[in-house]
């Protein structure tokens, strides 16, 4: 089955109200490339305002708490970001796994909370440079995946996986195409074991220094169903070539 490519921008801790103009710009460019789906995961503070101005780009959050409410100072729940208009939530990004010490069990609980609120969970996984050099990257990433995957009966378009080698994030370096191909195939096989035939509907995104120069080649690889894009998603001038490549792929 051919999946329409999905390009998700991850703005990380970037973006003030004055940057909403860039979302309008990106949305207009996305409209010109209807063969790709586009989402932007913005800071929590911008979710609601971004949703009101982006007609062709779905808005998402970058994290949420696994619990619905309670004594968790400073956290926001899946219900809260859904109420603001989020349709996607990134969970388990390597920056959160490292900076906030999130475990695979935390990521799994968050993904389940997101899916229970009818949003799409983007579950991030990926190896460190040492793990890549050890020659065991596939086994390590698949174990991380299996421990992070939500236990749900029905996927129904509400789960994406983002494979992001940690050493490729923000560095301008990417794995070679064979390495990406074998990792994405291994991820698909693990998803089929977990979810059966519905695993074919899950988008497996590549993330880590994806940009207008490498997107076409990366998106031509089997089981690369889109991208999670950080730095290159902040401005339409850099993001549009990635969206265009996805629309052509
Ligand atoms: P990058 O970030 O595109 O800037 O490498 C990707 C990510 O961390 O999701």
Short mmCIF file of N, CA and C in Angstrom, two decimals, residues 80-207:
data_model
loop_
_atom_site.label_atom_id
_atom_site.label_comp_id
_atom_site.label_asym_id
_atom_site.label_seq_id
_atom_site.Cartn_x
_atom_site.Cartn_y
_atom_site.Cartn_z
N UNK A 80 -5.26 18.51 27.59
CA UNK A 80 -5.07 19.97 27.49
C UNK A 80 -4.59 20.38 26.10
N UNK A 81 -3.63 19.64 25.55
CA UNK A 81 -3.15 20.04 24.22
C UNK A 81 -4.20 19.73 23.16
N UNK A 82 -5.00 18.69 23.39
CA UNK A 82 -6.09 18.39 22.45
C UNK A 82 -7.10 19.53 22.45
N UNK A 83 -7.38 20.05 23.65
CA UNK A 83 -8.35 21.15 23.74
C UNK A 83 -7.85 22.40 23.01
N UNK A 84 -6.52 22.56 22.96
CA UNK A 84 -5.94 23.71 22.24
C UNK A 84 -5.92 23.48 20.73
N UNK A 85 -6.25 22.28 20.30
CA UNK A 85 -6.32 22.02 18.86
C UNK A 85 -5.22 21.13 18.32
N UNK A 86 -4.38 20.56 19.20
CA UNK A 86 -3.30 19.69 18.70
C UNK A 86 -3.89 18.42 18.10
N UNK A 87 -3.31 17.99 16.99
CA UNK A 87 -3.73 16.73 16.38
C UNK A 87 -2.62 15.68 16.43
N UNK A 88 -1.42 16.12 16.70
CA UNK A 88 -0.27 15.22 16.85
C UNK A 88 0.43 15.57 18.17
N UNK A 89 1.07 14.57 18.77
CA UNK A 89 1.96 14.85 19.90
C UNK A 89 3.21 13.99 19.73
N UNK A 90 4.37 14.65 19.72
CA UNK A 90 5.64 13.92 19.73
C UNK A 90 5.85 13.37 21.14
N UNK A 91 6.21 12.11 21.25
CA UNK A 91 6.55 11.55 22.57
C UNK A 91 7.90 10.84 22.49
N UNK A 92 8.70 11.00 23.54
CA UNK A 92 9.96 10.29 23.61
C UNK A 92 11.05 10.81 22.69
N UNK A 93 10.98 12.11 22.36
CA UNK A 93 12.10 12.67 21.58
C UNK A 93 13.40 12.48 22.37
N UNK A 94 14.49 12.25 21.68
CA UNK A 94 15.75 11.95 22.38
C UNK A 94 16.17 13.08 23.31
N UNK A 95 15.79 14.32 22.94
CA UNK A 95 16.15 15.44 23.83
C UNK A 95 15.41 15.33 25.16
N UNK A 96 14.19 14.83 25.14
CA UNK A 96 13.45 14.62 26.40
C UNK A 96 13.96 13.36 27.12
N UNK A 97 14.27 12.34 26.36
CA UNK A 97 14.81 11.13 27.02
C UNK A 97 16.10 11.50 27.75
N UNK A 98 16.93 12.37 27.14
CA UNK A 98 18.20 12.75 27.76
C UNK A 98 17.99 13.83 28.83
N UNK A 99 17.33 14.93 28.47
CA UNK A 99 17.24 16.08 29.39
C UNK A 99 16.30 15.81 30.56
N UNK A 100 15.19 15.11 30.30
CA UNK A 100 14.21 14.87 31.36
C UNK A 100 14.24 13.44 31.87
N UNK A 101 15.17 12.64 31.38
CA UNK A 101 15.32 11.27 31.86
C UNK A 101 14.11 10.39 31.59
N UNK A 102 13.41 10.63 30.47
CA UNK A 102 12.22 9.83 30.19
C UNK A 102 12.60 8.40 29.80
N UNK A 103 11.92 7.44 30.39
CA UNK A 103 12.18 6.03 30.10
C UNK A 103 11.25 5.54 28.99
N UNK A 104 11.54 4.35 28.49
CA UNK A 104 10.64 3.75 27.50
C UNK A 104 9.23 3.59 28.07
N UNK A 105 9.15 3.23 29.36
CA UNK A 105 7.83 3.06 29.99
C UNK A 105 7.08 4.39 30.03
N UNK A 106 7.79 5.48 30.30
CA UNK A 106 7.15 6.81 30.28
C UNK A 106 6.61 7.11 28.89
N UNK A 107 7.43 6.81 27.89
CA UNK A 107 7.05 7.12 26.51
C UNK A 107 5.81 6.32 26.10
N UNK A 108 5.81 5.05 26.48
CA UNK A 108 4.65 4.20 26.19
C UNK A 108 3.38 4.76 26.83
N UNK A 109 3.48 5.17 28.09
CA UNK A 109 2.30 5.70 28.80
C UNK A 109 1.82 6.99 28.15
N UNK A 110 2.75 7.82 27.72
CA UNK A 110 2.37 9.07 27.04
C UNK A 110 1.69 8.77 25.71
N UNK A 111 2.25 7.83 24.96
CA UNK A 111 1.65 7.48 23.65
C UNK A 111 0.22 6.98 23.84
N UNK A 112 0.02 6.19 24.89
CA UNK A 112 -1.34 5.68 25.15
C UNK A 112 -2.29 6.82 25.51
N UNK A 113 -1.79 7.79 26.28
CA UNK A 113 -2.63 8.94 26.65
C UNK A 113 -3.01 9.74 25.40
N UNK A 114 -2.05 9.93 24.51
CA UNK A 114 -2.29 10.70 23.28
C UNK A 114 -3.35 10.00 22.42
N UNK A 115 -3.17 8.71 22.23
CA UNK A 115 -4.10 7.97 21.36
C UNK A 115 -5.50 7.89 21.98
N UNK A 116 -5.56 7.86 23.30
CA UNK A 116 -6.86 7.81 23.97
C UNK A 116 -7.64 9.11 23.76
N UNK A 117 -6.91 10.18 23.44
CA UNK A 117 -7.58 11.48 23.18
C UNK A 117 -7.73 11.73 21.69
N UNK A 118 -7.63 10.67 20.90
CA UNK A 118 -7.87 10.76 19.45
C UNK A 118 -6.89 11.65 18.71
N UNK A 119 -5.68 11.76 19.23
CA UNK A 119 -4.61 12.43 18.49
C UNK A 119 -3.62 11.36 18.02
N UNK A 120 -2.71 11.78 17.14
CA UNK A 120 -1.70 10.85 16.64
C UNK A 120 -0.43 10.99 17.48
N UNK A 121 0.04 9.89 18.05
CA UNK A 121 1.29 9.89 18.81
C UNK A 121 2.45 9.62 17.86
N UNK A 122 3.47 10.47 17.92
CA UNK A 122 4.70 10.25 17.14
C UNK A 122 5.76 9.75 18.12
N UNK A 123 6.01 8.46 18.12
CA UNK A 123 6.92 7.84 19.08
C UNK A 123 8.34 7.86 18.49
N UNK A 124 9.26 8.53 19.21
CA UNK A 124 10.63 8.69 18.70
C UNK A 124 11.57 7.63 19.30
N UNK A 125 12.42 7.12 18.45
CA UNK A 125 13.43 6.14 18.85
C UNK A 125 14.72 6.44 18.07
N UNK A 126 15.83 5.94 18.55
CA UNK A 126 17.07 6.15 17.79
C UNK A 126 18.28 5.83 18.64
N UNK A 127 19.37 5.51 17.97
CA UNK A 127 20.59 5.09 18.67
C UNK A 127 21.58 6.25 18.82
N UNK A 128 22.45 6.13 19.82
CA UNK A 128 23.55 7.09 19.99
C UNK A 128 24.68 6.73 19.01
N UNK A 129 25.65 7.60 18.94
CA UNK A 129 26.77 7.33 18.04
C UNK A 129 27.56 6.10 18.51
N UNK A 130 27.75 5.97 19.81
CA UNK A 130 28.47 4.79 20.33
C UNK A 130 27.71 3.51 19.99
N UNK A 131 26.39 3.58 20.13
CA UNK A 131 25.58 2.40 19.82
C UNK A 131 25.66 2.07 18.33
N UNK A 132 25.69 3.09 17.48
CA UNK A 132 25.86 2.85 16.03
C UNK A 132 27.21 2.20 15.76
N UNK A 133 28.25 2.74 16.40
CA UNK A 133 29.60 2.22 16.17
C UNK A 133 29.80 0.81 16.72
N UNK A 134 28.96 0.44 17.69
CA UNK A 134 29.08 -0.91 18.27
C UNK A 134 28.61 -1.99 17.30
N UNK A 135 27.90 -1.58 16.25
CA UNK A 135 27.38 -2.55 15.29
C UNK A 135 26.04 -3.15 15.69
N UNK A 136 25.50 -2.70 16.85
CA UNK A 136 24.24 -3.27 17.35
C UNK A 136 23.06 -2.32 17.23
N UNK A 137 23.16 -1.33 16.37
CA UNK A 137 22.13 -0.28 16.34
C UNK A 137 20.73 -0.86 16.12
N UNK A 138 20.61 -1.82 15.23
CA UNK A 138 19.26 -2.32 14.93
C UNK A 138 18.66 -3.00 16.16
N UNK A 139 19.41 -3.89 16.79
CA UNK A 139 18.88 -4.59 17.96
C UNK A 139 18.52 -3.60 19.08
N UNK A 140 19.35 -2.58 19.26
CA UNK A 140 19.11 -1.59 20.32
C UNK A 140 17.85 -0.78 20.03
N UNK A 141 17.72 -0.33 18.79
CA UNK A 141 16.56 0.50 18.43
C UNK A 141 15.27 -0.32 18.48
N UNK A 142 15.32 -1.56 18.05
CA UNK A 142 14.10 -2.38 18.06
C UNK A 142 13.68 -2.69 19.50
N UNK A 143 14.65 -2.89 20.38
CA UNK A 143 14.28 -3.10 21.79
C UNK A 143 13.62 -1.83 22.36
N UNK A 144 14.22 -0.68 22.05
CA UNK A 144 13.65 0.60 22.50
C UNK A 144 12.23 0.76 21.96
N UNK A 145 12.05 0.41 20.69
CA UNK A 145 10.73 0.50 20.05
C UNK A 145 9.72 -0.39 20.79
N UNK A 146 10.08 -1.65 20.98
CA UNK A 146 9.14 -2.60 21.59
C UNK A 146 8.72 -2.16 22.99
N UNK A 147 9.65 -1.54 23.72
CA UNK A 147 9.33 -1.10 25.09
C UNK A 147 8.56 0.22 25.10
N UNK A 148 8.59 0.96 23.99
CA UNK A 148 7.93 2.28 23.93
C UNK A 148 6.56 2.21 23.25
N UNK A 149 6.27 1.13 22.56
CA UNK A 149 5.02 1.07 21.78
C UNK A 149 3.80 0.97 22.68
N UNK A 150 2.76 1.72 22.33
CA UNK A 150 1.52 1.64 23.12
C UNK A 150 0.82 0.29 22.94
N UNK A 151 0.17 -0.15 24.01
CA UNK A 151 -0.69 -1.34 23.92
C UNK A 151 -2.08 -0.85 23.54
N UNK A 152 -2.40 -0.96 22.30
CA UNK A 152 -3.73 -0.51 21.83
C UNK A 152 -4.29 -1.56 20.89
N UNK A 153 -5.63 -1.67 20.84
CA UNK A 153 -6.26 -2.65 19.95
C UNK A 153 -6.35 -2.13 18.53
N UNK A 154 -6.51 -0.81 18.42
CA UNK A 154 -6.80 -0.23 17.12
C UNK A 154 -5.87 0.95 16.83
N UNK A 155 -5.09 0.85 15.77
CA UNK A 155 -4.16 1.94 15.44
C UNK A 155 -4.91 3.10 14.79
N UNK A 156 -5.67 2.80 13.79
CA UNK A 156 -6.56 3.76 13.13
C UNK A 156 -5.91 5.12 12.85
N UNK A 157 -4.73 5.09 12.26
CA UNK A 157 -4.06 6.32 11.85
C UNK A 157 -3.51 7.16 12.99
N UNK A 158 -3.51 6.62 14.21
CA UNK A 158 -3.16 7.45 15.37
C UNK A 158 -1.77 7.15 15.93
N UNK A 159 -0.93 6.50 15.13
CA UNK A 159 0.43 6.19 15.61
C UNK A 159 1.42 6.37 14.46
N UNK A 160 2.48 7.11 14.74
CA UNK A 160 3.62 7.23 13.82
C UNK A 160 4.87 6.87 14.62
N UNK A 161 5.88 6.41 13.93
CA UNK A 161 7.18 6.18 14.54
C UNK A 161 8.17 7.14 13.88
N UNK A 162 9.03 7.75 14.68
CA UNK A 162 10.11 8.57 14.10
C UNK A 162 11.44 7.93 14.48
N UNK A 163 12.14 7.43 13.46
CA UNK A 163 13.49 6.92 13.69
C UNK A 163 14.46 8.09 13.56
N UNK A 164 15.10 8.45 14.65
CA UNK A 164 16.02 9.59 14.65
C UNK A 164 17.35 9.18 15.29
N UNK A 165 18.36 8.87 14.48
CA UNK A 165 19.67 8.60 15.08
C UNK A 165 20.11 9.85 15.86
N UNK A 166 20.44 9.68 17.12
CA UNK A 166 20.71 10.85 17.98
C UNK A 166 21.87 11.68 17.42
N UNK A 167 22.83 10.98 16.86
CA UNK A 167 24.04 11.65 16.35
C UNK A 167 23.77 12.42 15.05
N UNK A 168 22.59 12.22 14.47
CA UNK A 168 22.25 12.94 13.24
C UNK A 168 21.41 14.19 13.52
N UNK A 169 20.92 14.33 14.76
CA UNK A 169 20.02 15.45 15.08
C UNK A 169 20.82 16.74 15.21
N UNK A 170 20.51 17.68 14.33
CA UNK A 170 21.13 19.00 14.41
C UNK A 170 22.59 19.05 14.04
N UNK A 171 23.11 17.98 13.47
CA UNK A 171 24.55 17.92 13.19
C UNK A 171 24.89 18.08 11.71
N UNK A 172 23.90 17.92 10.85
CA UNK A 172 24.18 17.94 9.42
C UNK A 172 24.67 16.61 8.90
N UNK A 173 24.78 15.61 9.80
CA UNK A 173 25.22 14.27 9.37
C UNK A 173 24.01 13.35 9.31
N UNK A 174 23.99 12.45 8.35
CA UNK A 174 22.91 11.47 8.27
C UNK A 174 23.51 10.08 8.00
N UNK A 175 22.78 9.02 8.34
CA UNK A 175 23.28 7.67 8.02
C UNK A 175 23.30 7.48 6.50
N UNK A 176 23.99 6.43 6.05
CA UNK A 176 23.91 6.19 4.61
C UNK A 176 22.58 5.52 4.29
N UNK A 177 22.25 5.52 3.02
CA UNK A 177 20.91 5.10 2.61
C UNK A 177 20.63 3.62 2.97
N UNK A 178 21.67 2.79 2.89
CA UNK A 178 21.48 1.38 3.26
C UNK A 178 21.15 1.25 4.75
N UNK A 179 21.82 2.06 5.56
CA UNK A 179 21.55 2.01 7.01
C UNK A 179 20.12 2.44 7.32
N UNK A 180 19.67 3.49 6.63
CA UNK A 180 18.28 3.95 6.84
C UNK A 180 17.32 2.85 6.38
N UNK A 181 17.60 2.25 5.21
CA UNK A 181 16.69 1.23 4.66
C UNK A 181 16.59 0.03 5.60
N UNK A 182 17.71 -0.43 6.12
CA UNK A 182 17.62 -1.64 6.95
C UNK A 182 16.97 -1.35 8.29
N UNK A 183 17.17 -0.14 8.81
CA UNK A 183 16.51 0.20 10.08
C UNK A 183 15.00 0.33 9.89
N UNK A 184 14.58 1.01 8.83
CA UNK A 184 13.14 1.19 8.62
C UNK A 184 12.44 -0.15 8.34
N UNK A 185 13.11 -1.03 7.63
CA UNK A 185 12.52 -2.36 7.38
C UNK A 185 12.39 -3.13 8.71
N UNK A 186 13.43 -3.05 9.54
CA UNK A 186 13.38 -3.74 10.84
C UNK A 186 12.25 -3.18 11.71
N UNK A 187 12.06 -1.86 11.64
CA UNK A 187 10.97 -1.23 12.41
C UNK A 187 9.63 -1.73 11.89
N UNK A 188 9.47 -1.77 10.57
CA UNK A 188 8.19 -2.26 10.01
C UNK A 188 7.92 -3.70 10.47
N UNK A 189 8.94 -4.53 10.43
CA UNK A 189 8.75 -5.93 10.83
C UNK A 189 8.34 -6.03 12.30
N UNK A 190 8.97 -5.20 13.14
CA UNK A 190 8.62 -5.23 14.57
C UNK A 190 7.17 -4.75 14.77
N UNK A 191 6.77 -3.76 13.98
CA UNK A 191 5.39 -3.24 14.10
C UNK A 191 4.37 -4.30 13.67
N UNK A 192 4.72 -5.07 12.65
CA UNK A 192 3.81 -6.13 12.18
C UNK A 192 3.68 -7.21 13.26
N UNK A 193 4.81 -7.53 13.90
CA UNK A 193 4.73 -8.53 14.98
C UNK A 193 3.81 -8.02 16.09
N UNK A 194 3.89 -6.75 16.40
CA UNK A 194 3.10 -6.18 17.51
C UNK A 194 1.62 -5.97 17.12
N UNK A 195 1.39 -5.42 15.93
CA UNK A 195 0.03 -4.97 15.60
C UNK A 195 -0.62 -5.74 14.45
N UNK A 196 0.09 -6.66 13.85
CA UNK A 196 -0.48 -7.39 12.73
C UNK A 196 -0.55 -6.53 11.47
N UNK A 197 -1.49 -6.84 10.60
CA UNK A 197 -1.55 -6.20 9.28
C UNK A 197 -1.77 -4.68 9.37
N UNK A 198 -2.39 -4.20 10.46
CA UNK A 198 -2.64 -2.75 10.55
C UNK A 198 -1.34 -1.97 10.67
N UNK A 199 -0.25 -2.66 10.94
CA UNK A 199 1.06 -1.99 11.02
C UNK A 199 1.47 -1.39 9.68
N UNK A 200 0.86 -1.87 8.60
CA UNK A 200 1.19 -1.29 7.29
C UNK A 200 0.68 0.15 7.15
N UNK A 201 -0.26 0.54 8.01
CA UNK A 201 -0.81 1.91 7.94
C UNK A 201 0.03 2.91 8.73
N UNK A 202 0.99 2.42 9.50
CA UNK A 202 1.76 3.32 10.37
C UNK A 202 2.85 4.02 9.56
N UNK A 203 2.90 5.35 9.67
CA UNK A 203 3.98 6.10 9.03
C UNK A 203 5.26 5.95 9.86
N UNK A 204 6.32 5.55 9.21
CA UNK A 204 7.64 5.52 9.85
C UNK A 204 8.43 6.69 9.27
N UNK A 205 8.66 7.69 10.12
CA UNK A 205 9.36 8.90 9.67
C UNK A 205 10.86 8.76 9.92
N UNK A 206 11.65 9.37 9.06
CA UNK A 206 13.08 9.51 9.35
C UNK A 206 13.29 10.92 9.91
N UNK A 207 14.13 11.06 10.94
CA UNK A 207 14.48 12.38 11.47
C UNK A 207 15.96 12.47 11.78
#
